[in-house]
Coordinates of C-alpha atoms and ligand atoms in Angstrom, one line a residue:
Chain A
X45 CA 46.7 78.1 -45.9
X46 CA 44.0 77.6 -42.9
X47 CA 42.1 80.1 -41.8
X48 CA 40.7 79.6 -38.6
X49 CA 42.2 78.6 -35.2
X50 CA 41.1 75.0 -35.6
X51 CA 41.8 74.9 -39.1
X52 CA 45.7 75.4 -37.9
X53 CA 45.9 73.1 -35.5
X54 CA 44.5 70.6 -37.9
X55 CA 47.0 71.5 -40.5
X56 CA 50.1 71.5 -38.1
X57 CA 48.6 68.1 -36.1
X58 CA 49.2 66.8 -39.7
X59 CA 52.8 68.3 -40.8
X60 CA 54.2 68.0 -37.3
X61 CA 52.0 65.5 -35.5
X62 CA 55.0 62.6 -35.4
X63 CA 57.4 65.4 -35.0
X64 CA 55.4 66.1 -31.6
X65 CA 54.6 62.4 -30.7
X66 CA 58.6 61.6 -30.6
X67 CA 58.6 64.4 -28.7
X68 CA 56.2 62.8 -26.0
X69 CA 58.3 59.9 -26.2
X70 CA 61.0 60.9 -25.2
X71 CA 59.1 63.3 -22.5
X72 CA 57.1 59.9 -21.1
X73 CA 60.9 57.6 -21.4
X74 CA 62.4 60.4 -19.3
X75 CA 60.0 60.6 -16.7
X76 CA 59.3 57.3 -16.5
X77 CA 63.3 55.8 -16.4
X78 CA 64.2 59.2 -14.2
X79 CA 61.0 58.5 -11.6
X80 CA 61.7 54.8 -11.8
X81 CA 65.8 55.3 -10.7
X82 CA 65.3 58.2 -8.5
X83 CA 62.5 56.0 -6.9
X84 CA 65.4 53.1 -6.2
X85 CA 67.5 56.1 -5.0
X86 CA 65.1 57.4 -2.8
X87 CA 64.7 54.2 -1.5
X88 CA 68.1 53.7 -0.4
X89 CA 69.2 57.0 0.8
X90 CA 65.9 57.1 2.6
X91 CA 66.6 53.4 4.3
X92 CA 70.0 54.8 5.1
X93 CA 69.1 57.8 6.7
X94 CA 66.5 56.0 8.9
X95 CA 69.0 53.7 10.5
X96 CA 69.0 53.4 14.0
X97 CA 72.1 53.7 16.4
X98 CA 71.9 52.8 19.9
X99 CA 75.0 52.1 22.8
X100 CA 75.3 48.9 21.9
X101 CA 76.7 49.3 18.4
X102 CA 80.2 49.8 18.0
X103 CA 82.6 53.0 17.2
X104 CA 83.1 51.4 13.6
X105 CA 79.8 51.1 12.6
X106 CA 78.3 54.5 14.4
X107 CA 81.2 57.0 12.4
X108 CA 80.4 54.9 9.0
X109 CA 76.4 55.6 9.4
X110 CA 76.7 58.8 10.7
X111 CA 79.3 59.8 7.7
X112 CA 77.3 58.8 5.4
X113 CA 74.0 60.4 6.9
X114 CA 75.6 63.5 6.9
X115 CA 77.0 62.7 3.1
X116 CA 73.4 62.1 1.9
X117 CA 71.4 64.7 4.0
X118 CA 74.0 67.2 2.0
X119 CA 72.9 65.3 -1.4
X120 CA 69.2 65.5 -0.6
X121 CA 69.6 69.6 0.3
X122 CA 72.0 70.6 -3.0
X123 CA 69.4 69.3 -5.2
X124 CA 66.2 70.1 -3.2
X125 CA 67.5 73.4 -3.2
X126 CA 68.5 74.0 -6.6
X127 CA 66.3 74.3 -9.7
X128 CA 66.2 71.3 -11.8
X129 CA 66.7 73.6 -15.5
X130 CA 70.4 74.7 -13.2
X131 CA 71.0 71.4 -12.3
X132 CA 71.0 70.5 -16.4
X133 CA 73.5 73.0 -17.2
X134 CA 75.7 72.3 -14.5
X135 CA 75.9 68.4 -15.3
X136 CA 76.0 68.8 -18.6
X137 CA 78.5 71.4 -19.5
X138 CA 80.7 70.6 -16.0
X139 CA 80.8 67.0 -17.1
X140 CA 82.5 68.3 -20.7
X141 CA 84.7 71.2 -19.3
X142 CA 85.5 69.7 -15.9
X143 CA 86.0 66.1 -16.5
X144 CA 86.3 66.0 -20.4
X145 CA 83.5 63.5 -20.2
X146 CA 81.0 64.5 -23.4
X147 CA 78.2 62.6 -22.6
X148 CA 74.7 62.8 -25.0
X149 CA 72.0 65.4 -23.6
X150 CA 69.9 62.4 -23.4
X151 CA 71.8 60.7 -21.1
X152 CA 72.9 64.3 -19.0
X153 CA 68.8 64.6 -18.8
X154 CA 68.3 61.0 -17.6
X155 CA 71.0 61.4 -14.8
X156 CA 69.5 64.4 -14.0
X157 CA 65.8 63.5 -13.5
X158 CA 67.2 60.3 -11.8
X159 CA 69.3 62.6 -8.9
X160 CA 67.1 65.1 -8.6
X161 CA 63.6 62.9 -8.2
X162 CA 66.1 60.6 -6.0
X163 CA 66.7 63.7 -3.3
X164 CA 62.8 64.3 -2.9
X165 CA 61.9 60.7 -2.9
X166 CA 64.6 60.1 0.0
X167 CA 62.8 62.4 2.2
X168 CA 59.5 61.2 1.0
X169 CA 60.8 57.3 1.6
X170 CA 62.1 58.3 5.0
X171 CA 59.2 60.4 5.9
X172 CA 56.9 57.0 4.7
X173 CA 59.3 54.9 7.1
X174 CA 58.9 57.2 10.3
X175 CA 55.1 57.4 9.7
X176 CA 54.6 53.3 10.3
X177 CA 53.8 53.2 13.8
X178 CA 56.1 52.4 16.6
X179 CA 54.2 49.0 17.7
X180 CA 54.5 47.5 14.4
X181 CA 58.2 47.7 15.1
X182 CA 57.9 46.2 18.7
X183 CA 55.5 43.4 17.8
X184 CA 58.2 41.8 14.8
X185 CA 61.2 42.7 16.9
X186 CA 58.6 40.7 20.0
X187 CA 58.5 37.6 17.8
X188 CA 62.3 37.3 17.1
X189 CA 62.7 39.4 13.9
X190 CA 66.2 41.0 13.9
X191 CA 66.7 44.6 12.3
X192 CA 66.6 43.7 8.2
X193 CA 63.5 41.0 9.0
X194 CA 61.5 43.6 10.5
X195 CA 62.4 46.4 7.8
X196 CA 61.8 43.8 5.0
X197 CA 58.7 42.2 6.4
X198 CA 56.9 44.6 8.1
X199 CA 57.7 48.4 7.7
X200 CA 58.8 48.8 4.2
X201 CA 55.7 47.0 2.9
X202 CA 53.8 49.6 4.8
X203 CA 56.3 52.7 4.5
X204 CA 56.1 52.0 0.3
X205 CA 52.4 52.1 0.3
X206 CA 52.3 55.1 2.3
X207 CA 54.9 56.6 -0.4
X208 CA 52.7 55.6 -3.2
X209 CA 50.6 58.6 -3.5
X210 CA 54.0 60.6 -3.5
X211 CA 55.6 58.4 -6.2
X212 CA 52.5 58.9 -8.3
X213 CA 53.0 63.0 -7.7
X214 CA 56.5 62.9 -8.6
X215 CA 56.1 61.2 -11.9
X216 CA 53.9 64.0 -13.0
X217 CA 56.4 66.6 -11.9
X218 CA 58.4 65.1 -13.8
X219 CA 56.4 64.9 -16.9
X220 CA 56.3 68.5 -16.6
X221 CA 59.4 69.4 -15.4
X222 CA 61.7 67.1 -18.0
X223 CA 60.9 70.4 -20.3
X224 CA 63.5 72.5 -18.6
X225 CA 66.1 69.8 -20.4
X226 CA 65.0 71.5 -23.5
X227 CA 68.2 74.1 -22.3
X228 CA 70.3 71.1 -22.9
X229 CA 68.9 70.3 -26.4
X230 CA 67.3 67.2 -25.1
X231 CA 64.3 67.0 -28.0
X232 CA 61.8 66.2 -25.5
X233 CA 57.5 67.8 -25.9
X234 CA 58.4 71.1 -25.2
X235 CA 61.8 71.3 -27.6
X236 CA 59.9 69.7 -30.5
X237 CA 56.9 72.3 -30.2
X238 CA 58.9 75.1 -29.9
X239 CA 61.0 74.3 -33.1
X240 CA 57.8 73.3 -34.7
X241 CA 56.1 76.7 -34.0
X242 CA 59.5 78.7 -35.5
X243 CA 58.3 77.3 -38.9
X244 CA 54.8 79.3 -39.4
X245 CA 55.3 81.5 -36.1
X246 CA 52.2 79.5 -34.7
X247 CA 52.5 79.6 -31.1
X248 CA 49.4 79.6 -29.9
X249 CA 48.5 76.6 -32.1
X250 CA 51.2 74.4 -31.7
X251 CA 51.1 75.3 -28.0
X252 CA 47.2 74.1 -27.4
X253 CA 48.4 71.1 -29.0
X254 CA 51.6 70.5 -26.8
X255 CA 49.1 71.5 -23.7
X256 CA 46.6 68.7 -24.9
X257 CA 49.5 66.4 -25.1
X258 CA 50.8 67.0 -21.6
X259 CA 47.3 67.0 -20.1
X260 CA 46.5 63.6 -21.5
X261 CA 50.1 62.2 -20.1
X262 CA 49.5 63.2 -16.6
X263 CA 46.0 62.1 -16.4
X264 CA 46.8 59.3 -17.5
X265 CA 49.5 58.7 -15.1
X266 CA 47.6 60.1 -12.4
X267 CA 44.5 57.0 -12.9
X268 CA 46.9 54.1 -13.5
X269 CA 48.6 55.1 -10.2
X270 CA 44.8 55.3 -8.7
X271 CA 44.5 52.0 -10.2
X272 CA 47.7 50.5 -8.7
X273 CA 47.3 51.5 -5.3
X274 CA 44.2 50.3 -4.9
X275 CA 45.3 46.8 -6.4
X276 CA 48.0 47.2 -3.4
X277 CA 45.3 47.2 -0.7
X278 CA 43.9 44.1 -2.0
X279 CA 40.1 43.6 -1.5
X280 CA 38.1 45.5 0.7
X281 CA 36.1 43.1 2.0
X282 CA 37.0 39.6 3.0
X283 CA 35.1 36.1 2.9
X284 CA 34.7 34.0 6.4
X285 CA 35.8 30.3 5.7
X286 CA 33.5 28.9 8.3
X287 CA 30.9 30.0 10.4
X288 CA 32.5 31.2 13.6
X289 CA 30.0 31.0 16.6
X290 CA 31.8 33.5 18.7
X291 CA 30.2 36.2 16.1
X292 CA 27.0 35.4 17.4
X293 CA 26.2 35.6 21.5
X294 CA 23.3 33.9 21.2
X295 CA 24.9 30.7 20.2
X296 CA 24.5 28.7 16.5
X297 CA 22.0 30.6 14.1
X298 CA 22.5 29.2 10.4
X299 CA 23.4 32.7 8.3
X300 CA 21.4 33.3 5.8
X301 CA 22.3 32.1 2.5
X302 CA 22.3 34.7 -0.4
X303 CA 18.9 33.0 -1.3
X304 CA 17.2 33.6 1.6
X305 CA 18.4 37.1 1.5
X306 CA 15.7 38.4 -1.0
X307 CA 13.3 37.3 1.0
X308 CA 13.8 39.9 3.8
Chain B
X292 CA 56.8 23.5 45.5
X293 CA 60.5 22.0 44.7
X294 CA 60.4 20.3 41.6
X295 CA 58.8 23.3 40.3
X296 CA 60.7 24.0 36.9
X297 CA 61.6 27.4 37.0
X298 CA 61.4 29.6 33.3
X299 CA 62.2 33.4 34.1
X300 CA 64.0 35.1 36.6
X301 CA 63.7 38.5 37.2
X302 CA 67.0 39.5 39.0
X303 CA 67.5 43.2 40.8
X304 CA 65.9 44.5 37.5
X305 CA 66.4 48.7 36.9
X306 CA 65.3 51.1 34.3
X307 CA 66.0 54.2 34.2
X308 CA 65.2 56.5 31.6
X309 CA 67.6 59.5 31.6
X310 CA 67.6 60.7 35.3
X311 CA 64.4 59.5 36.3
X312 CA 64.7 55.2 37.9
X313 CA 61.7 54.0 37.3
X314 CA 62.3 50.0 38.1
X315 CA 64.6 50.4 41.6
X316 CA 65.3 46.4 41.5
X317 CA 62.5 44.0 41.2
X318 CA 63.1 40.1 41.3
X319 CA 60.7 37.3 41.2
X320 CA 60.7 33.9 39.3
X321 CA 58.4 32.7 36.8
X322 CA 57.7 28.5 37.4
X323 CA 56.1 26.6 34.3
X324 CA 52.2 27.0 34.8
X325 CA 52.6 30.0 36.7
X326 CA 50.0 32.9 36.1
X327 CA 51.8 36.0 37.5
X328 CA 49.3 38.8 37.3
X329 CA 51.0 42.0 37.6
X330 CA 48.9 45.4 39.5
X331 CA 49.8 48.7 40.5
X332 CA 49.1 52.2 39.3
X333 CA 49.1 53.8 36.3
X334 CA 52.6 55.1 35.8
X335 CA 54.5 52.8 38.3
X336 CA 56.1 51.0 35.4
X337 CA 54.5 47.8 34.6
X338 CA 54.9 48.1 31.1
X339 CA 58.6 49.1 32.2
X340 CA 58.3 45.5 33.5
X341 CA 57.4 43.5 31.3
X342 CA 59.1 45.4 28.2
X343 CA 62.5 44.4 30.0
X344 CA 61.9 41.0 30.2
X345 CA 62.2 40.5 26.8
X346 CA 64.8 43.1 26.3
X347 CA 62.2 45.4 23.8
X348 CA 63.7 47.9 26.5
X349 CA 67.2 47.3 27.4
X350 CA 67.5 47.0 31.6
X351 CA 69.8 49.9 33.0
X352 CA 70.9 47.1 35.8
X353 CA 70.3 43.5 37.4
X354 CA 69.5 40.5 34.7
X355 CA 66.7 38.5 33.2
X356 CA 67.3 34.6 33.5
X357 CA 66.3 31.8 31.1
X358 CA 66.2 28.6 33.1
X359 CA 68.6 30.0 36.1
X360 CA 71.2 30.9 33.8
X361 CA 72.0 34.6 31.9
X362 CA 70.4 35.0 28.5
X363 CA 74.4 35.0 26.9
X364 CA 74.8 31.8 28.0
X365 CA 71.3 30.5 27.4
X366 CA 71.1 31.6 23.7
X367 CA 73.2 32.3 20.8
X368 CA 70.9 35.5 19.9
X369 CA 68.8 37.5 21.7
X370 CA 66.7 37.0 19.0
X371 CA 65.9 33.2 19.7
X372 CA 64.9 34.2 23.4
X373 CA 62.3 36.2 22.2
X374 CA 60.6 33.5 20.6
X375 CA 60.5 31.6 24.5
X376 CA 58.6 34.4 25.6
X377 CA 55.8 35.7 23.6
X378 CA 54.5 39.2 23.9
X379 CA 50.5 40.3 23.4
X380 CA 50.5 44.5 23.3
X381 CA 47.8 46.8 24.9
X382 CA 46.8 48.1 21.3
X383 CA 47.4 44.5 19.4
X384 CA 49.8 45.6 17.5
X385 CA 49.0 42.9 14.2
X386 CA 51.0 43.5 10.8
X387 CA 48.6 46.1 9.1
X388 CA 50.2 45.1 5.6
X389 CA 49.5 41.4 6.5
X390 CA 46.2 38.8 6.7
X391 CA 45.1 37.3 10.1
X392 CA 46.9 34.2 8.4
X393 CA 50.1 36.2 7.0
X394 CA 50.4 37.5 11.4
X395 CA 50.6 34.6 12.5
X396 CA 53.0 32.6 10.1
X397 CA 55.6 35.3 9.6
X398 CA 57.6 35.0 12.4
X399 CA 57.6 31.0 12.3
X400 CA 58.7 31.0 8.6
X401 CA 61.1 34.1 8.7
X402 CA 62.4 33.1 12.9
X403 CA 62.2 29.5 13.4
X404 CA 62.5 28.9 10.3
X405 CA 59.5 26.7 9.5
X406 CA 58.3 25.4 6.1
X407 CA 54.9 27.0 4.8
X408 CA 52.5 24.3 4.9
X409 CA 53.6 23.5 8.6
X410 CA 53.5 27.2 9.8
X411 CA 50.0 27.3 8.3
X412 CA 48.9 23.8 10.3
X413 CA 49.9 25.6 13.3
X414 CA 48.9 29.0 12.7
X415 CA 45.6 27.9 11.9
X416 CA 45.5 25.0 15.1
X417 CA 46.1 28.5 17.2
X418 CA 43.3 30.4 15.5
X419 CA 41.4 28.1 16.1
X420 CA 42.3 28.4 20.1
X421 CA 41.0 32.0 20.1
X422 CA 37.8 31.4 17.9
X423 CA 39.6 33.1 15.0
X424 CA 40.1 30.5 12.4
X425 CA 37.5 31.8 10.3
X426 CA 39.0 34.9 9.5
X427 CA 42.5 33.6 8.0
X428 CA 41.9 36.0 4.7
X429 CA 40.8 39.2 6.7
X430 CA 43.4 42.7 7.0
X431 CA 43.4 43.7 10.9
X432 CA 42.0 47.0 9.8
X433 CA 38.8 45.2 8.7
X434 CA 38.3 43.6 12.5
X435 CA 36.9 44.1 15.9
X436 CA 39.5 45.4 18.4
X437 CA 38.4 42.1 20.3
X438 CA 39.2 40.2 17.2
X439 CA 42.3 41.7 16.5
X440 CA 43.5 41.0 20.5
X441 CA 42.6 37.0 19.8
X442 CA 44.5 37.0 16.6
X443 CA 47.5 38.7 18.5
X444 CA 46.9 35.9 21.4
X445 CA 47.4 33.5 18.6
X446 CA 50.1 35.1 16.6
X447 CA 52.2 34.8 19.7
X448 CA 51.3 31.1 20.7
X449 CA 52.2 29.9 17.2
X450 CA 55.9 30.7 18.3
X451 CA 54.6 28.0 20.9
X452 CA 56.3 30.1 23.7
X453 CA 57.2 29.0 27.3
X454 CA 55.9 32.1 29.0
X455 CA 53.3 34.2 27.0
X456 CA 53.4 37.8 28.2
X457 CA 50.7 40.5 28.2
X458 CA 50.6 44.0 28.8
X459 CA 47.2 45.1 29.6
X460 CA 45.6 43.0 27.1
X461 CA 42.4 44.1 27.4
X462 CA 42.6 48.0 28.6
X463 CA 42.0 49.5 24.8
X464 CA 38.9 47.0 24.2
X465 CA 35.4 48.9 24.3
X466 CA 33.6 47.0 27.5
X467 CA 31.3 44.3 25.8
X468 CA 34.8 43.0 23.9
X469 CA 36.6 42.9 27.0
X470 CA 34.6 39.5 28.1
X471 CA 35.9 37.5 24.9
X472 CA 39.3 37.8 25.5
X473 CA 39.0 37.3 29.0
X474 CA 37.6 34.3 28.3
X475 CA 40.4 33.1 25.9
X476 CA 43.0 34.1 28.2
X477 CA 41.2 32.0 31.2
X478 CA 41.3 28.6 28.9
X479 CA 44.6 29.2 28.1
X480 CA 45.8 29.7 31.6
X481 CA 43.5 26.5 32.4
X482 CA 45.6 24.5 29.8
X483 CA 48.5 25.1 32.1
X484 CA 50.1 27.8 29.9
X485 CA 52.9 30.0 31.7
X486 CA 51.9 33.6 31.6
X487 CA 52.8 37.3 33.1
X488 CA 49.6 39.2 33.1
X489 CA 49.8 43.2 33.8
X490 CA 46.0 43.8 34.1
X491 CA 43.7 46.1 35.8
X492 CA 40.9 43.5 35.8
X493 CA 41.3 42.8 39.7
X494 CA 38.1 40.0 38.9
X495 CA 40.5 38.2 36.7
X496 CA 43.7 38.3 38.9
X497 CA 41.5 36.8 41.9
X498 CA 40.1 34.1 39.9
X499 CA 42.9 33.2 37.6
X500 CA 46.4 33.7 38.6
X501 CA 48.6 31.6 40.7
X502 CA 50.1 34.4 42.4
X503 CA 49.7 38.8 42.0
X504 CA 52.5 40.9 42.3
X505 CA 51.5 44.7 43.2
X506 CA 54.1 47.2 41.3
X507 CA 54.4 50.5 43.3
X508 CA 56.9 53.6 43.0
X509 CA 59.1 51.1 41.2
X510 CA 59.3 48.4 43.8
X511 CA 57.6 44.7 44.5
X512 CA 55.5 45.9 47.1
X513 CA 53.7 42.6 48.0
X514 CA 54.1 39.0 46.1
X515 CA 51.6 36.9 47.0
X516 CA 49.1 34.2 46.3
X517 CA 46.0 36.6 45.2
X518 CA 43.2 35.3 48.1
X519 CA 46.0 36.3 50.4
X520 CA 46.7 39.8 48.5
X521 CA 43.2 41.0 48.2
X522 CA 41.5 39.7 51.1
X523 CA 44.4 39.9 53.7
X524 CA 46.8 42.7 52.1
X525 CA 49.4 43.6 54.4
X526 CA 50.9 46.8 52.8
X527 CA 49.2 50.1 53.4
X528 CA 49.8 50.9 49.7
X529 CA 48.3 48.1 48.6
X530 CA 45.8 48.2 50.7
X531 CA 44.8 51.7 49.7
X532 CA 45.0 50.9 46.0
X533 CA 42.8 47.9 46.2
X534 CA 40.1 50.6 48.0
X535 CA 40.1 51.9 44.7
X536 CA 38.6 48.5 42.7
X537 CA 35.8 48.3 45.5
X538 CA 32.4 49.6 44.7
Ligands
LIG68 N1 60.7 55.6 26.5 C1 60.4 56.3 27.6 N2 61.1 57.5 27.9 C2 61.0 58.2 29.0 N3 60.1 57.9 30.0 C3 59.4 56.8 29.8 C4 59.5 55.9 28.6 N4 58.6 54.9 28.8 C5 58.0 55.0 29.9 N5 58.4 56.2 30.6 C6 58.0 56.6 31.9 O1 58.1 55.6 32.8 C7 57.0 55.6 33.7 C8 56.4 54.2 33.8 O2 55.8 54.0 32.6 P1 55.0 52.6 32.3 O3 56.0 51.5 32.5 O4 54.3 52.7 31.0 O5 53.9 52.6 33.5 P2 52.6 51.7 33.6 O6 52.6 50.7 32.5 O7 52.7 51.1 35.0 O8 51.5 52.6 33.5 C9 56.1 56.7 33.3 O9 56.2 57.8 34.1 C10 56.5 57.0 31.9 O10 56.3 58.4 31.6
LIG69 MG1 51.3 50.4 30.9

């Protein structure tokens, strides 16, 4: 048996290191699938909740919205304002005794991720859509856009980027966070440490390992999402395809070249 | 002065927002090749104005008219009125999520409904106009507020519009910008194009417009030819707010 500190964690990296890695697997599909559909959620709900009403629309079409608003903004409160390792037990076990349904803790843990990231991202999505300033609106509906052309074309594009950041948060939540499914025997990181460190009573060890582990997944998230947005904002600088005179007040002065310019 | 063709009728126009009326009925026509400058103080509603006329603010009473007749009859969507009468904002108001380019084919590809390759012919034939055609690959955060007012300029010609309408078009421009867009909208009104000018730039209204109309406490309070409205005003209000351009 080892004898030191680093001495076990080699030892257990080696017994249980796959037994972990499937672990993070799992942890990284959950996040990933559950950010991913609570994202198109989010999306939705959020679009929803941002519709506007004025006189002109009909009686139909104002009750529907507003029945639905109200429907959603309940959605988005329940499961703000409940804890996510609750919201497992409930789905999971009320599914079985309530509706008979026995679905596999995998999938009770995807659906769960999947509403729960969906009720933040709504308010994040609609918060990104009321942040895009007014004029934007005014100029597309100026040139002729109706309602869906000007959400499409001009504040989504801009509302999404603004929700980036926020998307990028709430995937590492949720790498964190998918370890409360461990209550509903999902064998994500955290369930396969803790039945690994049963075996020699190793806590510590196996814990510093399942820390390392997580650490590496959200960093990693954290600079690809970096990496992304700035790929959204496209380059920062921009080439001129012609000279333009009205740059220059003084009239036509050839720019320098990027020869000449070594010479200054 | 008969054969005039006549574009835009303004019609008993009211606003109100809640209790407050802030347009009590204003009328006037717009002819093709018209440049009606619009003046008046801050807060008498010219932006009211000129918001209504393309229904970005819906009127509270009275009608705009396309050609003499009601905007119902005239169109089959509000929507394709809109393109007739182009709009150029006080703070420019381009796409931030778009290029110079992307502003001004968007509408004609998405509205009217254009191919690419033509919507880039004209977009580009209109950059050109303002002295912007250079700058087809730049993001309106990466330009000059007197850039970014040109490429608006353009963005709203390549709908090639009837009446072109601006709304203080150069009030957020730092002073030396103010001269190039000036100068843009002078050619333009010197090719004959039909445009409704609020503007606080009294040198421009003198020199440019075909007739100023002075907005005050939510009435037309004179309509005249602008030699005749700055040199011979005959309303004490206007009279006392031109006092306030002299130096
Ligand atoms: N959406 C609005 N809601 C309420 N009041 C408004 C709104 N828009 C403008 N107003 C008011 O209408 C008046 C006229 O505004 P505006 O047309 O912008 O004047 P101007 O362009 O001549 O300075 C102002 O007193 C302003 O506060
Ligand atoms: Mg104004």
């Amino acid at each position: 048996m080892p004898e030191t500190f680093f001495g076990w964690v080699a030892f257990l990296l080696d017994q249980y290191g796959t037994v972990l890695i499937k672990g993070a697997v799992v942890t990284l599909l959950l996040a990933i699938v559950g950010t991913f559909i609570g994202c198109l959620i989010g999306l939705v709900v959020g679009i929803i909740q941002t519709i506007p009403l004025d006189e002109n629309d009909g009686q139909v079409k104002k009750s529907v919205v507003k029945a639905l608003q109200w429907l959603l903004d309940a959605y988005v409160e329940i499961f703000r304002g409940t804890p996510m390792i609750v919201q497992a037990m409930v789905v999971y076990y009320g599914a079985m005794s309530v509706f008979n349904i026995d679905m596999s803790p995998m999938f009770a843990g995807f659906l769960v991720v999947s509403i729960n990231t969906g009720a933040y991202m709504a308010e994040t999505v609609r918060g990104g859509i009321e942040s895009v300033d007014i004029g934007q609106k005014e100029a597309a509906v100026a040139i002729g856009m109706d309602h869906f052309q000007t959400m499409r074309c001009v504040i989504l594009p801009q509302a999404l980027r603004n929700v980036m950041p926020q998307l990028g948060n709430n995937l590492i939540i949720n790498i964190k966070d998918t370890s409360v499914l461990n209550v509903i025997s999902v064998t994500e990181l955290y369930f396969a440490s803790k039945s690994a460190a049963g075996v020699y009573y190793k806590y510590f060890e196996i814990f510093f390992i399942t820390c390392v582990i997580y650490f590496i997944m959200t960093f990693t998230a954290s600079r690809l999402l970096r990496w992304v947005e700035s790929k959204m904002d496209g380059p920062k600088d921009y080439q001129l395809v012609e000279y333009d005179p009205m740059m220059d007040p003084c009239g036509h002065v050839p720019l320098p070249t990027k020869k000449q310019k070594g010479r200054y | 002065m008969e054969n005039r063709e006549l574009l835009v009728s303004v019609r008993d126009l009211k606003k109100s927002f809640g209790e407050r009326e802030i347009l009590k009925g204003i009328s006037f026509d717009v002819y093709r090749g018209d440049v009606v400058c619009i003046i008046g103080p801050s807060g008498s509603g010219k932006s009211t104005l000129i918001r209504c006329i393309n229904h970005l603010e819906q009127p509270s009473g009275g009608e705009i008219l396309y050609r003499g007749q009601s905007l119902k009859d005239a169109f089959k969507k509000l929507t394709l009125f809109r393109t007739k009468v182009g709009m150029v904002f006080q703070s420019f108001n381009l796409f931030n999520n778009m290029t110079v380019l992307e502003n001004c084919t968007v509408g004609q590809i998405k509205v009217l409904g254009k191919n690419k390759e033509a919507a880039k012919a004209t977009a580009i034939k209109y950059l050109k106009h303002v002295g912007m055609d250079s700058y087809v690959n730049a993001k309106p955060h990466q330009l000059s507020g007197g850039q970014k007012q040109r490429v608006a300029i353009a963005r709203a010609l390549a709908l090639e519009p009837e009446v072109l309408l601006m709304d203080e078009p150069t009030s957020a421009l730092d002073p030396e910008m103010v001269g190039e867009v000036l100068h843009v909208m002078r050619e333009l009104a010197q090719e004959g194009l039909t445009m409704v000018i609020v503007t606080h730039e009294m040198a421009f209204a003198r020199d440019v417009s075909s007739r100023v109309i002075f907005i005050d406490q939510g009435v037309v309070a004179e309509d005249a030819p602008p030699d005749e409205l700055f040199n011979k005003p005959q309303n004490q209000r206007t009279k006392d707010f031109l006092k306030r351009f002299q130096n």
